[in-house]
Coordinates of C-alpha atoms in Angstrom, one line a residue:
X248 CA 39.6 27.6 -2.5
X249 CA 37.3 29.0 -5.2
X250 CA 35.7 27.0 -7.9
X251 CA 38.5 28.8 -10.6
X252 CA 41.2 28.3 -8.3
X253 CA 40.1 24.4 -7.7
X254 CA 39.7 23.7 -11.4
X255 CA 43.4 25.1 -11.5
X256 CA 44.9 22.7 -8.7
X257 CA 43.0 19.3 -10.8
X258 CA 44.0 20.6 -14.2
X259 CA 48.0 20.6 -12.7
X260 CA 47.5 17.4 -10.9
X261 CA 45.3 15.8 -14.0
X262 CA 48.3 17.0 -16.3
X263 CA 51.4 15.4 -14.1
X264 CA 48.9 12.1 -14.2
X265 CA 48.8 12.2 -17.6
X266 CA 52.4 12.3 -17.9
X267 CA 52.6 9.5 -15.6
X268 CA 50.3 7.5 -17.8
X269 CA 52.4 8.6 -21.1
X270 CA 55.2 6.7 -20.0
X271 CA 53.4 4.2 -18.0
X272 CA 51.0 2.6 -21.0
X273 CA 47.9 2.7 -18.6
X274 CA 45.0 4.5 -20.4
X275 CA 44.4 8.2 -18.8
X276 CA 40.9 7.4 -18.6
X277 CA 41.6 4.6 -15.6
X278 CA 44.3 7.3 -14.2
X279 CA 42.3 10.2 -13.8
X280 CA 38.9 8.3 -12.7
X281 CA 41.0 6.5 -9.5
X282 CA 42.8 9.9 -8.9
X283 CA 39.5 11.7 -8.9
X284 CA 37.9 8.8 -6.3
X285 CA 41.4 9.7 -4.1
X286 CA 41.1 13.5 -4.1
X287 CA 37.2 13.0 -3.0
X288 CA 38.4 11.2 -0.1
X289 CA 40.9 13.7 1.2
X290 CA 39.6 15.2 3.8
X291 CA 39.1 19.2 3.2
X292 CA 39.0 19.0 -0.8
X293 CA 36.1 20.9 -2.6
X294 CA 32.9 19.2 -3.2
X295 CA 32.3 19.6 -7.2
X296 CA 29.0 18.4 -7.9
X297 CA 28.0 16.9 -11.5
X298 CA 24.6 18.1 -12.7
X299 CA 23.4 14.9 -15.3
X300 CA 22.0 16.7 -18.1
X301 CA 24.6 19.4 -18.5
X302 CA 27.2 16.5 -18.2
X303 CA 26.2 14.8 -21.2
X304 CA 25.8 18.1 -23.2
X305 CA 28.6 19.4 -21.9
X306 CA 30.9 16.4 -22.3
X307 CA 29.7 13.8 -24.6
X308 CA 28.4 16.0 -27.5
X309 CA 31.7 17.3 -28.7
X310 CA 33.4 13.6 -28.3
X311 CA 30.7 12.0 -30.5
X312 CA 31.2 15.0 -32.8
X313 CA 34.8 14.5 -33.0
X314 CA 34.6 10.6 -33.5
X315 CA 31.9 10.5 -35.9
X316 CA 33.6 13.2 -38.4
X317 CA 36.0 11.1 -38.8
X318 CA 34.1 7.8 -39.4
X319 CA 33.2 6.8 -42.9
X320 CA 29.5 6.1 -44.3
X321 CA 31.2 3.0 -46.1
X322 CA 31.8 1.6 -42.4
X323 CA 28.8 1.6 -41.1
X324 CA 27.3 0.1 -44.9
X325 CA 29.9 -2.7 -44.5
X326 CA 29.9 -3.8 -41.2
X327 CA 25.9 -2.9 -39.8
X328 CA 25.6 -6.5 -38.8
X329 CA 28.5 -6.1 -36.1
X330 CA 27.5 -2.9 -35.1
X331 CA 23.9 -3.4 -35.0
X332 CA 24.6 -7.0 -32.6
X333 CA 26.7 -4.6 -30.2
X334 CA 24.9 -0.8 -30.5
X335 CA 21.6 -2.6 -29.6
X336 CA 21.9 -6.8 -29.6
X337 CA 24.5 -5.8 -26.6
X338 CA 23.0 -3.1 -25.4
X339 CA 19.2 -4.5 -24.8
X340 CA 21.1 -8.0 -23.7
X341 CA 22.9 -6.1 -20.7
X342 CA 19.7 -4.1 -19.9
X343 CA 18.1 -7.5 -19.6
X344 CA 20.0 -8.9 -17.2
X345 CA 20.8 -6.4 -14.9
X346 CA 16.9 -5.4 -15.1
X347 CA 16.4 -9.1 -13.5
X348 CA 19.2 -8.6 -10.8
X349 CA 17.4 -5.3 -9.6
X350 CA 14.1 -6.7 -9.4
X351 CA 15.2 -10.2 -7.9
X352 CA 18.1 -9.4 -5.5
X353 CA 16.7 -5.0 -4.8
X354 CA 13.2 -5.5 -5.0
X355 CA 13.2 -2.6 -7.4
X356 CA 9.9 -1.8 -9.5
X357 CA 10.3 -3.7 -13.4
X358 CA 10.7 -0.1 -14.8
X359 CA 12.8 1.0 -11.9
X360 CA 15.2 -2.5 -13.0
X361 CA 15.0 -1.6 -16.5
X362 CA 16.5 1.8 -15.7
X363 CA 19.4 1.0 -13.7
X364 CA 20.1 -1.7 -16.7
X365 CA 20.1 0.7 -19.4
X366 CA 22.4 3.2 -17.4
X367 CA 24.9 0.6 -17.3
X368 CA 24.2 -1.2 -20.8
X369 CA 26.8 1.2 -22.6
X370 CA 30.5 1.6 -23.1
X371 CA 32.1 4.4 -23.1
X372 CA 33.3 6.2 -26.5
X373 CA 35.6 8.2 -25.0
X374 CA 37.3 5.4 -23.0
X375 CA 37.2 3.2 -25.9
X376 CA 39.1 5.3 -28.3
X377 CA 41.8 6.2 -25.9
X378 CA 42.8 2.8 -25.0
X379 CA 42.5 2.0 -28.8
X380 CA 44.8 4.5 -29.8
X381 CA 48.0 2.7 -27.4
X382 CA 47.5 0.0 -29.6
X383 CA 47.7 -0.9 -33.0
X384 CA 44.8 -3.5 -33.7
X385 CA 43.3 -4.8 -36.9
X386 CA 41.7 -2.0 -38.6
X387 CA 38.2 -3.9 -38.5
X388 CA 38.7 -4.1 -34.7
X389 CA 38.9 -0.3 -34.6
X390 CA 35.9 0.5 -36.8
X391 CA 33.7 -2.2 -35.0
X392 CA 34.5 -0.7 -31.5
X393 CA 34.4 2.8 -32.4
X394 CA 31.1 2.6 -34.3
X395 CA 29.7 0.5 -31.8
X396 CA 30.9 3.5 -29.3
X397 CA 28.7 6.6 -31.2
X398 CA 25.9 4.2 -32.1
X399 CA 25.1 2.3 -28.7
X400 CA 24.6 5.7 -26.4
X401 CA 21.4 6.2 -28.5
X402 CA 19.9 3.3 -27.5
X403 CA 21.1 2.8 -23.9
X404 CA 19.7 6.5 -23.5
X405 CA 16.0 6.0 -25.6
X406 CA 15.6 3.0 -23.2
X407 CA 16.4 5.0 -20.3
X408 CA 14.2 7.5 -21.2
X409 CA 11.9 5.5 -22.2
X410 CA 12.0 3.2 -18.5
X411 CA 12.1 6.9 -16.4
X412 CA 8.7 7.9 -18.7
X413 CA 7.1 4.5 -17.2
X414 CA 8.2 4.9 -13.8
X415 CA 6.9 8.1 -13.4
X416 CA 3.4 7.7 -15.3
X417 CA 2.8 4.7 -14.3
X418 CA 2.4 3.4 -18.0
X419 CA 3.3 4.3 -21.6
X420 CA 0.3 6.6 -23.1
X421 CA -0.2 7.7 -26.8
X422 CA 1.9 10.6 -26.4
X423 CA 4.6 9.0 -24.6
X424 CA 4.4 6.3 -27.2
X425 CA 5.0 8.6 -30.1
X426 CA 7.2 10.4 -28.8
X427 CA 9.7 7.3 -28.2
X428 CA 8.7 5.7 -31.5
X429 CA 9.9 9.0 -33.1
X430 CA 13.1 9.4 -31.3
X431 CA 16.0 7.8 -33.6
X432 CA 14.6 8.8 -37.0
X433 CA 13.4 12.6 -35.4
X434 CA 16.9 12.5 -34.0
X435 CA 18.6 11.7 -37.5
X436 CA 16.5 13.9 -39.5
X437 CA 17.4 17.0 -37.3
X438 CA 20.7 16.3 -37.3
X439 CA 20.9 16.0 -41.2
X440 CA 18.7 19.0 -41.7
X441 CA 21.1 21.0 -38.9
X442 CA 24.2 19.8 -41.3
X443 CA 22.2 21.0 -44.3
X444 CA 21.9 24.7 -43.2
X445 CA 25.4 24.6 -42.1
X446 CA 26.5 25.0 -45.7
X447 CA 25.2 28.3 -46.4
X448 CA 26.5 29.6 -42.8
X449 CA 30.2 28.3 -43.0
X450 CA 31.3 30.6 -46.1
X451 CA 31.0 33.7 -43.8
X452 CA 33.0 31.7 -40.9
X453 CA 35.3 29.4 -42.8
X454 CA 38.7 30.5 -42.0
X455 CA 38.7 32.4 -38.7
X456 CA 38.1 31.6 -35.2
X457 CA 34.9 32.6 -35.5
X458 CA 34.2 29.6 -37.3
X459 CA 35.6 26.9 -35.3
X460 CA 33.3 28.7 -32.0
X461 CA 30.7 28.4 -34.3
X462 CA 31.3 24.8 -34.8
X463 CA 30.8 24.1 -30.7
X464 CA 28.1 26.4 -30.5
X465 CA 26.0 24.1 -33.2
X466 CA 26.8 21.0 -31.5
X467 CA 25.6 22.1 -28.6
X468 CA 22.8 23.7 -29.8
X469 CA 21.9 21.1 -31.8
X470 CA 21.8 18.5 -28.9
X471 CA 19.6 21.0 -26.3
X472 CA 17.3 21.6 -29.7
X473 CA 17.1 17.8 -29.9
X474 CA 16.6 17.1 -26.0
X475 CA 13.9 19.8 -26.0
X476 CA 12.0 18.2 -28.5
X477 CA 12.3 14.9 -26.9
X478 CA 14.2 13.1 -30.0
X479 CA 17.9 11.6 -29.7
X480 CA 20.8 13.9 -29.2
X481 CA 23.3 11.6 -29.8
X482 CA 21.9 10.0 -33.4
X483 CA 21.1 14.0 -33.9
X484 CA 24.6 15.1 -33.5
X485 CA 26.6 11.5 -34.7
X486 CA 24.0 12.3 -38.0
X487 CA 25.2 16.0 -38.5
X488 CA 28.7 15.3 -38.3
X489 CA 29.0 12.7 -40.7
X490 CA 26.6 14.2 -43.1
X491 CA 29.3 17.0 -43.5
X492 CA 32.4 15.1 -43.2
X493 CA 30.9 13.3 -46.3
X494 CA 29.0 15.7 -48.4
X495 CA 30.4 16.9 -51.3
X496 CA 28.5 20.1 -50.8
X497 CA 30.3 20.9 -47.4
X498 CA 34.0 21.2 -48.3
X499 CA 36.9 23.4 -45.8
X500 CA 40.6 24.2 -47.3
X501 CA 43.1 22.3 -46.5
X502 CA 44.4 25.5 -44.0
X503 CA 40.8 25.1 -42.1
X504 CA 40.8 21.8 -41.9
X505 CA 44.1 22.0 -40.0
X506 CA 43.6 24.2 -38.0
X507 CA 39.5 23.1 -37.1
X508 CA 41.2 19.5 -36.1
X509 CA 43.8 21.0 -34.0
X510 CA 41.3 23.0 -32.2
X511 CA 39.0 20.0 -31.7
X512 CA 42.2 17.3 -30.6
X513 CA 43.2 20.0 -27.6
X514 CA 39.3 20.8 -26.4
X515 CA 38.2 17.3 -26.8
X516 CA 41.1 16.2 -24.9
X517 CA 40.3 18.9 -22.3
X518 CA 36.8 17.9 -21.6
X519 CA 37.5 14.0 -21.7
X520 CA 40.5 14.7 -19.1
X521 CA 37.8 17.0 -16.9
X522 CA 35.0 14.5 -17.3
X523 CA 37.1 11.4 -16.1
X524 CA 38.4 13.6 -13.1
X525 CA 35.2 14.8 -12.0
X526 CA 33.5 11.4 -12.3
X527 CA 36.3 10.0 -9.6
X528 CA 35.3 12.8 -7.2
X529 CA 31.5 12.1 -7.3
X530 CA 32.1 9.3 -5.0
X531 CA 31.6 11.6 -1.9
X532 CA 28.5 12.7 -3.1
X533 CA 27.3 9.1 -4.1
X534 CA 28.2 7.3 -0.3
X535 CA 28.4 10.3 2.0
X536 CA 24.2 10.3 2.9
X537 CA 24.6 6.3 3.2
X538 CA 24.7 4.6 6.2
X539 CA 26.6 1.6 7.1
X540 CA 24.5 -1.3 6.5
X541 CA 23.0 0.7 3.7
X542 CA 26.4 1.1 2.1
X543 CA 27.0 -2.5 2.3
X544 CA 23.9 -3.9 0.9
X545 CA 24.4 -1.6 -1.9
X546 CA 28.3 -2.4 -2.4
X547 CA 27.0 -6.1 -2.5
X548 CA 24.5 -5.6 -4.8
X549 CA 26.6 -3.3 -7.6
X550 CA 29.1 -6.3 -7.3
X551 CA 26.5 -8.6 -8.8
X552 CA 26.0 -6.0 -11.7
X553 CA 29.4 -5.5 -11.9
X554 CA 30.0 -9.2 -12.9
X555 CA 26.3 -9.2 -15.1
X556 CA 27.6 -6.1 -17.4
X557 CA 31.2 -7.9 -17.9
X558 CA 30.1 -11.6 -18.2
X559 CA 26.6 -10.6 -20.7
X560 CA 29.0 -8.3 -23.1
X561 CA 31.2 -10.9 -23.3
X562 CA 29.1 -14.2 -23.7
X563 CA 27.2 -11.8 -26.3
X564 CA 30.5 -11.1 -28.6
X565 CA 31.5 -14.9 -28.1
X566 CA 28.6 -16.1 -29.2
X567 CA 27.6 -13.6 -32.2
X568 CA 31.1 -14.4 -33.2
X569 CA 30.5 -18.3 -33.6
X570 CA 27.5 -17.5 -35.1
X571 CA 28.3 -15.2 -37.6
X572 CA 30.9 -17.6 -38.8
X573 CA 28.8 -20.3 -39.1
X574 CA 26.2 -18.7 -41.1
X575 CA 26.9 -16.0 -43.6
X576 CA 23.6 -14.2 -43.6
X577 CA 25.0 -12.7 -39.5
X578 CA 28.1 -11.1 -41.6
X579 CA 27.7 -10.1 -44.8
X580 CA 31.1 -10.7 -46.7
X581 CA 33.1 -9.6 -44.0
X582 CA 35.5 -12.1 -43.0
X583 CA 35.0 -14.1 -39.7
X584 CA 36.2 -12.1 -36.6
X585 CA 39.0 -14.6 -34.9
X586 CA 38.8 -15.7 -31.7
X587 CA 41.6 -13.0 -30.2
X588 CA 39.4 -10.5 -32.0
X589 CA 36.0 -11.5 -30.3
X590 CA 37.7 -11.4 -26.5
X591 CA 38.9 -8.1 -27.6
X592 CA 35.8 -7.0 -28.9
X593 CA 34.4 -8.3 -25.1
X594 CA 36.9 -7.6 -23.4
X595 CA 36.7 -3.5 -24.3
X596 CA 33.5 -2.4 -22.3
X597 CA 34.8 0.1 -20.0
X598 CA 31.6 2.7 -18.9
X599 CA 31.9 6.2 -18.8
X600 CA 30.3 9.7 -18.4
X601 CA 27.4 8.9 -20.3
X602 CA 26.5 5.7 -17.2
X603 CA 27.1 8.2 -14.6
X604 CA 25.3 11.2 -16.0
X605 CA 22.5 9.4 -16.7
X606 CA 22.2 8.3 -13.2
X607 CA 22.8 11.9 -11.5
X608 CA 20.1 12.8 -14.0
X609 CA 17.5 10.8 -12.4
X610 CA 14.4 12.6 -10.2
X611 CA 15.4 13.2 -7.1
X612 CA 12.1 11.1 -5.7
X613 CA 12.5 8.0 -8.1
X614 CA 12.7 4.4 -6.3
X615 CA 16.4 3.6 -4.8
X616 CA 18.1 6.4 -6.3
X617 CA 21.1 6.1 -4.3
X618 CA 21.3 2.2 -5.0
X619 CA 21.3 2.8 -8.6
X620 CA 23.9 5.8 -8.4
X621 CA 25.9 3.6 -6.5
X622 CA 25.6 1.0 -8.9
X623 CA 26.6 2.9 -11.6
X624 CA 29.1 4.1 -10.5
X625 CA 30.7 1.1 -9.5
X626 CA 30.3 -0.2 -12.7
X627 CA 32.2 2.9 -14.0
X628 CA 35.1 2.6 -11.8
X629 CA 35.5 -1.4 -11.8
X630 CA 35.4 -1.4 -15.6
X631 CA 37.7 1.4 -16.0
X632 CA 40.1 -0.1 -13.6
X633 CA 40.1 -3.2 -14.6
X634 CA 39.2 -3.6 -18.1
X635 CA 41.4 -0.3 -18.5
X636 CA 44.2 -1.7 -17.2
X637 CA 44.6 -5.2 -18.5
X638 CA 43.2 -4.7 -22.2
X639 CA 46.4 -3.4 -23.8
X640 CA 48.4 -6.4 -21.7
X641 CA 45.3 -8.4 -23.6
X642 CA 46.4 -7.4 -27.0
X643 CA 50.0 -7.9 -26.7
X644 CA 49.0 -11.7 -25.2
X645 CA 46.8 -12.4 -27.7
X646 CA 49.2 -11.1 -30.5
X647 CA 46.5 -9.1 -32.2
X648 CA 48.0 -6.5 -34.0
X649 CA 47.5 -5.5 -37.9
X650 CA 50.7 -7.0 -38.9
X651 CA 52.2 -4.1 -41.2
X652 CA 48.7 -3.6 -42.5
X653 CA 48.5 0.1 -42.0
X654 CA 51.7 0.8 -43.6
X655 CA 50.6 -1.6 -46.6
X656 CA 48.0 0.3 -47.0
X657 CA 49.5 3.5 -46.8
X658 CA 51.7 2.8 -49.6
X659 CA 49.0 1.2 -52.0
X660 CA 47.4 4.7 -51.5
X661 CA 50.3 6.9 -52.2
X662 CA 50.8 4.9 -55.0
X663 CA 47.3 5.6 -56.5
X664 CA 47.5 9.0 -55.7
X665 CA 50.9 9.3 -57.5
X666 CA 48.9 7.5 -60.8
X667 CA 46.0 10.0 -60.6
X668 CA 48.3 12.6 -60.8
X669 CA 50.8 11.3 -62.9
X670 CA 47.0 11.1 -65.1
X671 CA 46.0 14.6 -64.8
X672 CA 49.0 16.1 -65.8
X673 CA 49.8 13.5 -68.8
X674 CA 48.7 16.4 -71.5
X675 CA 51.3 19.1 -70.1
X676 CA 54.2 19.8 -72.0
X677 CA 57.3 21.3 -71.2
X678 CA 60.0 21.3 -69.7
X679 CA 58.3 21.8 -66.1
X680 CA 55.7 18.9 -67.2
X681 CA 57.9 16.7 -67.8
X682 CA 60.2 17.4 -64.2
X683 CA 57.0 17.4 -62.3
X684 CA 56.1 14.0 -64.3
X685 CA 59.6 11.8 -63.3
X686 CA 59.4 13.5 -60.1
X687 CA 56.2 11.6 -59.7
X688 CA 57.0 8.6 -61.3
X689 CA 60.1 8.3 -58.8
X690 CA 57.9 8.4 -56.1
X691 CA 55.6 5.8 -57.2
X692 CA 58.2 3.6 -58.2
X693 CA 60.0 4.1 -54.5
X694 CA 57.0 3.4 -52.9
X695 CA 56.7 -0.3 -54.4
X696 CA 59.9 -1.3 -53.2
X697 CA 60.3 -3.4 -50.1
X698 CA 63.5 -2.7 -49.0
X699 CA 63.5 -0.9 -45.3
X700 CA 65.5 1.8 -46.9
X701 CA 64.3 2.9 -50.6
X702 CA 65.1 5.8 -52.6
X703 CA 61.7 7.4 -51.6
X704 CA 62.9 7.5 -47.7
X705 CA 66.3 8.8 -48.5
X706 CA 64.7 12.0 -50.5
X707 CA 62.2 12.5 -47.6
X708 CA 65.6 12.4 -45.4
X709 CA 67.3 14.8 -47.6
X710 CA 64.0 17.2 -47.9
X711 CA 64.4 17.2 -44.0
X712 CA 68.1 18.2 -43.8
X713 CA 67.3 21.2 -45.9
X714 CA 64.2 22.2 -44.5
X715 CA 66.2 22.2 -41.1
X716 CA 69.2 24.6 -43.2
X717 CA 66.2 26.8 -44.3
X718 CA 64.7 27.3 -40.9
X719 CA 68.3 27.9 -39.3
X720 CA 68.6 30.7 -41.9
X721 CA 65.1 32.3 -41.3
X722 CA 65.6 32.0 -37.5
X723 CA 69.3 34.0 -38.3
X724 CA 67.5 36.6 -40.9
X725 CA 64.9 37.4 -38.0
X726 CA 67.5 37.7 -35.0
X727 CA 69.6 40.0 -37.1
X728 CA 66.4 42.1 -38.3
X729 CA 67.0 41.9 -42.1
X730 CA 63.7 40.1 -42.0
X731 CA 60.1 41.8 -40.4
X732 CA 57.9 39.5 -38.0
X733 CA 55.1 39.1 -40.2
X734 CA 57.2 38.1 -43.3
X735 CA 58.9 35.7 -40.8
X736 CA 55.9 34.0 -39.8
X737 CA 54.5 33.7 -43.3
X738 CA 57.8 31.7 -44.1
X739 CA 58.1 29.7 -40.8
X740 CA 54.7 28.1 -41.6
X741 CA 55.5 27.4 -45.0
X742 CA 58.2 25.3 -43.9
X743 CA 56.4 23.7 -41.2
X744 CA 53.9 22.8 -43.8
X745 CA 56.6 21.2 -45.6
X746 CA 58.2 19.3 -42.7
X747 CA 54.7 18.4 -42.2
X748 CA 54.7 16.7 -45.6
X749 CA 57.8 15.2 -45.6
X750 CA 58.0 14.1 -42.3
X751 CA 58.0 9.9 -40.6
X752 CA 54.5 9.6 -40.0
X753 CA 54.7 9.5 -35.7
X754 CA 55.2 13.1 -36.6
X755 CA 52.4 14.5 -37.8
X756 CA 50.2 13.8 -34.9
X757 CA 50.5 15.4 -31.2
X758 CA 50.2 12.5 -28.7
X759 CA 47.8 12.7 -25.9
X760 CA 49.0 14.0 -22.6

């Protein structure tokens, strides 16, 4: 089989899997990562190698792009203590430890230790807000792990570097010393300063498909331009995307922002099912050159880190937890995490592309490179498996859900919204003015009823019924010719826009698989 023709027959297979995990509840992730380690093993099945540092450009660029556009500045402003204890607390913690397994129980080099402890030290952003999605937990919950998911890369990866730069040298010199310390903040000011000059490229792009290429083309641009100069990728790219999801400068229609998401949903989806298939299949690549007893001393030895990265993360959360709601100054004026929250919080650790990656992107010649490989991606599999499977079984036994919050809050904000334009329209007059008003005002006052069936539902439900009679007549007016194709496409999205706005809210989002 050819490469194209191989990439066919796993994009079939990975698409009946995720149909499998659709109905099944286990996260896609989990799915693909085992199918990938069985298709390996088959006898006669294509050898697809996985080059590190196209990986994480390739694969992990676009997913921190798409996460971070859509999380807010206030976030990060409200809850930097949490993140900060699990983006670096967490990360440097697990480094730690797993540094001190290496060098006691492998007899690898200190820098060689600290290596193999920062390619394992993160979780995975892309496995994280899969399995988060199949449930509905606190919205706190949600912000904490998916922050924690864009920020913690950046420091897993500096320390990598950082630990590969000692190795290999022998030492940290003035260059390599500057060149670390400027890293985060280089990495951050390129990213905003990549975000700035966007604004006076997109009016010549906004719109057309054009655009949204030019949209992948700058992430990955940005992140080779950042890797070249030696500062972070990942606080480079995380940095440009939320500087234009929240500039006031930057602004898309409504039609481009549609149409941008729905581009970046299906090949964000497509690179995070192709990164979690061709992580599985690595595991001929990783064991075939091992020997026997080799194999053995290494499967014993990535058990040991298996248990350090699980048991550190989640001793770390416990105990931030209990401190942070014992004294105030760990928390802000955040409430107290609960205790379901915290073995959540632990419990959600699964590793990814970015552990393996960073592994295959090791020199060829550095000390035990097929032990730590091995390790890594052990710790991939087991957490994927394991913590991928029993986390959503976790929620539902620890009854941590948001309890109607979403919802809540959903109607609050329609209500506002119905009040500030019920307020910017209070000067009209006319006839018109004053229909557009009550039509307003019936909304709002539908919206602060309890009852499971309010007036506001019943209009949406009528709004529906003739939207469907209007689209039954367009359909007829096109089949019998009275109406050209272009006219009838103009109309057909017209009234999917409206369906779209009147629609139960499970509708307006495509589900993944």
């Amino acid at each position: 089989m050819t490469f194209f023709e191989s990439l066919i027959a796993l994009l079939l297979m990975a698409i009946l899997l995720l149909q499998v995990s659709r109905r099944t509840r286990i996260p896609y992730p989990t799915m693909l990562a085992a199918a990938g380690v069985v298709v390996a093993l088959i006898p006669g099945t294509p050898a697809i190698g996985l080059d590190g540092h196209t990986a994480l450009a390739l694969f992990i660029a676009p997913v921190l792009v798409d996460a971070a556009f859509d999380f807010p500045v206030a976030a990060i402003r409200n809850l930097w203590r949490p993140l900060l204890a699990l983006a670096v607390v967490a990360v440097l913690l697990t480094t730690a430890v797993v540094a001190w397994i290496g060098w006691a129980f492998a007899g690898l080099p200190i820098a060689a230790a600290i290596t193999l402890g920062a390619i394992v030290a993160p979780p995975d952003a892309a496995a994280a807000t899969t399995v988060l999605q199949s449930a509905k937990l606190p919205r706190r919950t949600v912000e904490v792990l998916t922050g924690e998911s864009l920020l913690n890369d950046a420091t897993a990866l500096l320390l990598f570097g950082a630990a590969v730069a000692v190795q290999s040298h022998g030492g940290i010199d003035g260059g390599v010393a500057v060149r670390l310390g400027l890293a985060a903040p280089g990495g951050i000011a390129l990213g905003i300063a990549f975000a700035w000059l966007n604004r006076f490229i997109t009016p010549f792009t906004r719109g057309s498909l054009g655009g949204n290429l030019l949209e992948f083309v700058n992430t990955y641009l940005l992140w080779i331009i950042a890797d070249r100069l030696g500062l972070s990728p990942v606080l480079a790219v995380v940095a440009m995307a939320m500087f234009i999801a929240n500039s006031s400068v930057v602004r898309a229609s409504a039609r481009n922002r549609v149409q941008s998401f729905a581009v970046w949903g299906a090949v964000v989806f497509l690179l995070n099912v192709l990164a979690f298939l061709l992580m599985g299949m690595q595991v001929r690549a990783i064991v075939g050159e091992m020997q026997s007893a080799r194999l053995y001393e290494a499967m014993r030895f990535a058990g040991l880190v298996i248990v350090a990265v699980v048991a550190t993360r989640m001793a770390w959360v416990m105990l931030y937890n209990r401190l942070a709601k014992r004294f105030r100054v760990l928390r802000g004026n955040i409430r107290p995490a609960s205790l379901a929250q915290g073995v959540v919080i632990g419990w959600c650790g699964m590793r990814g592309l970015v552990t393996l990656a960073t592994a295959f992107a090791l020199p060829a010649d550095f000390p035990q490179r097929d032990l730590i490989v091995l390790s890594a991606f052990a710790v991939v599999l087991a957490t994927l498996v394991i913590q991928g499977l029993t986390l959503s079984p976790l929620i539902r036994l620890l009854k941590l859900h948001d309890g109607g919050a979403e919802e809540r809050e959903l109607a609050d904000a329609r209500c506002t919204l119905a009040g500030a334009a019920l307020e910017a329209i209070a000067d009209a007059e006319g006839r018109i003015a004053e229909e557009t008003r009550r039509q307003l005002e019936i909304d709002r006052d539908a919206l602060k009823s309890d009852a499971a069936d309010n007036e506001f539902e019943q209009r949406q439900r009528l709004k529906r019924t003739a939207i469907a009679a209007q689209r039954e007549k367009l359909q007829g007016m096109r089949d019998d010719y009275t109406l050209g194709e272009d006219s009838f496409e103009i109309l057909q999205e017209e009234l999917d826009w409206r369906e779209l706005a009147v629609g139960p809210e499970g509708s307006r989002t495509i589900e993944e698989g």
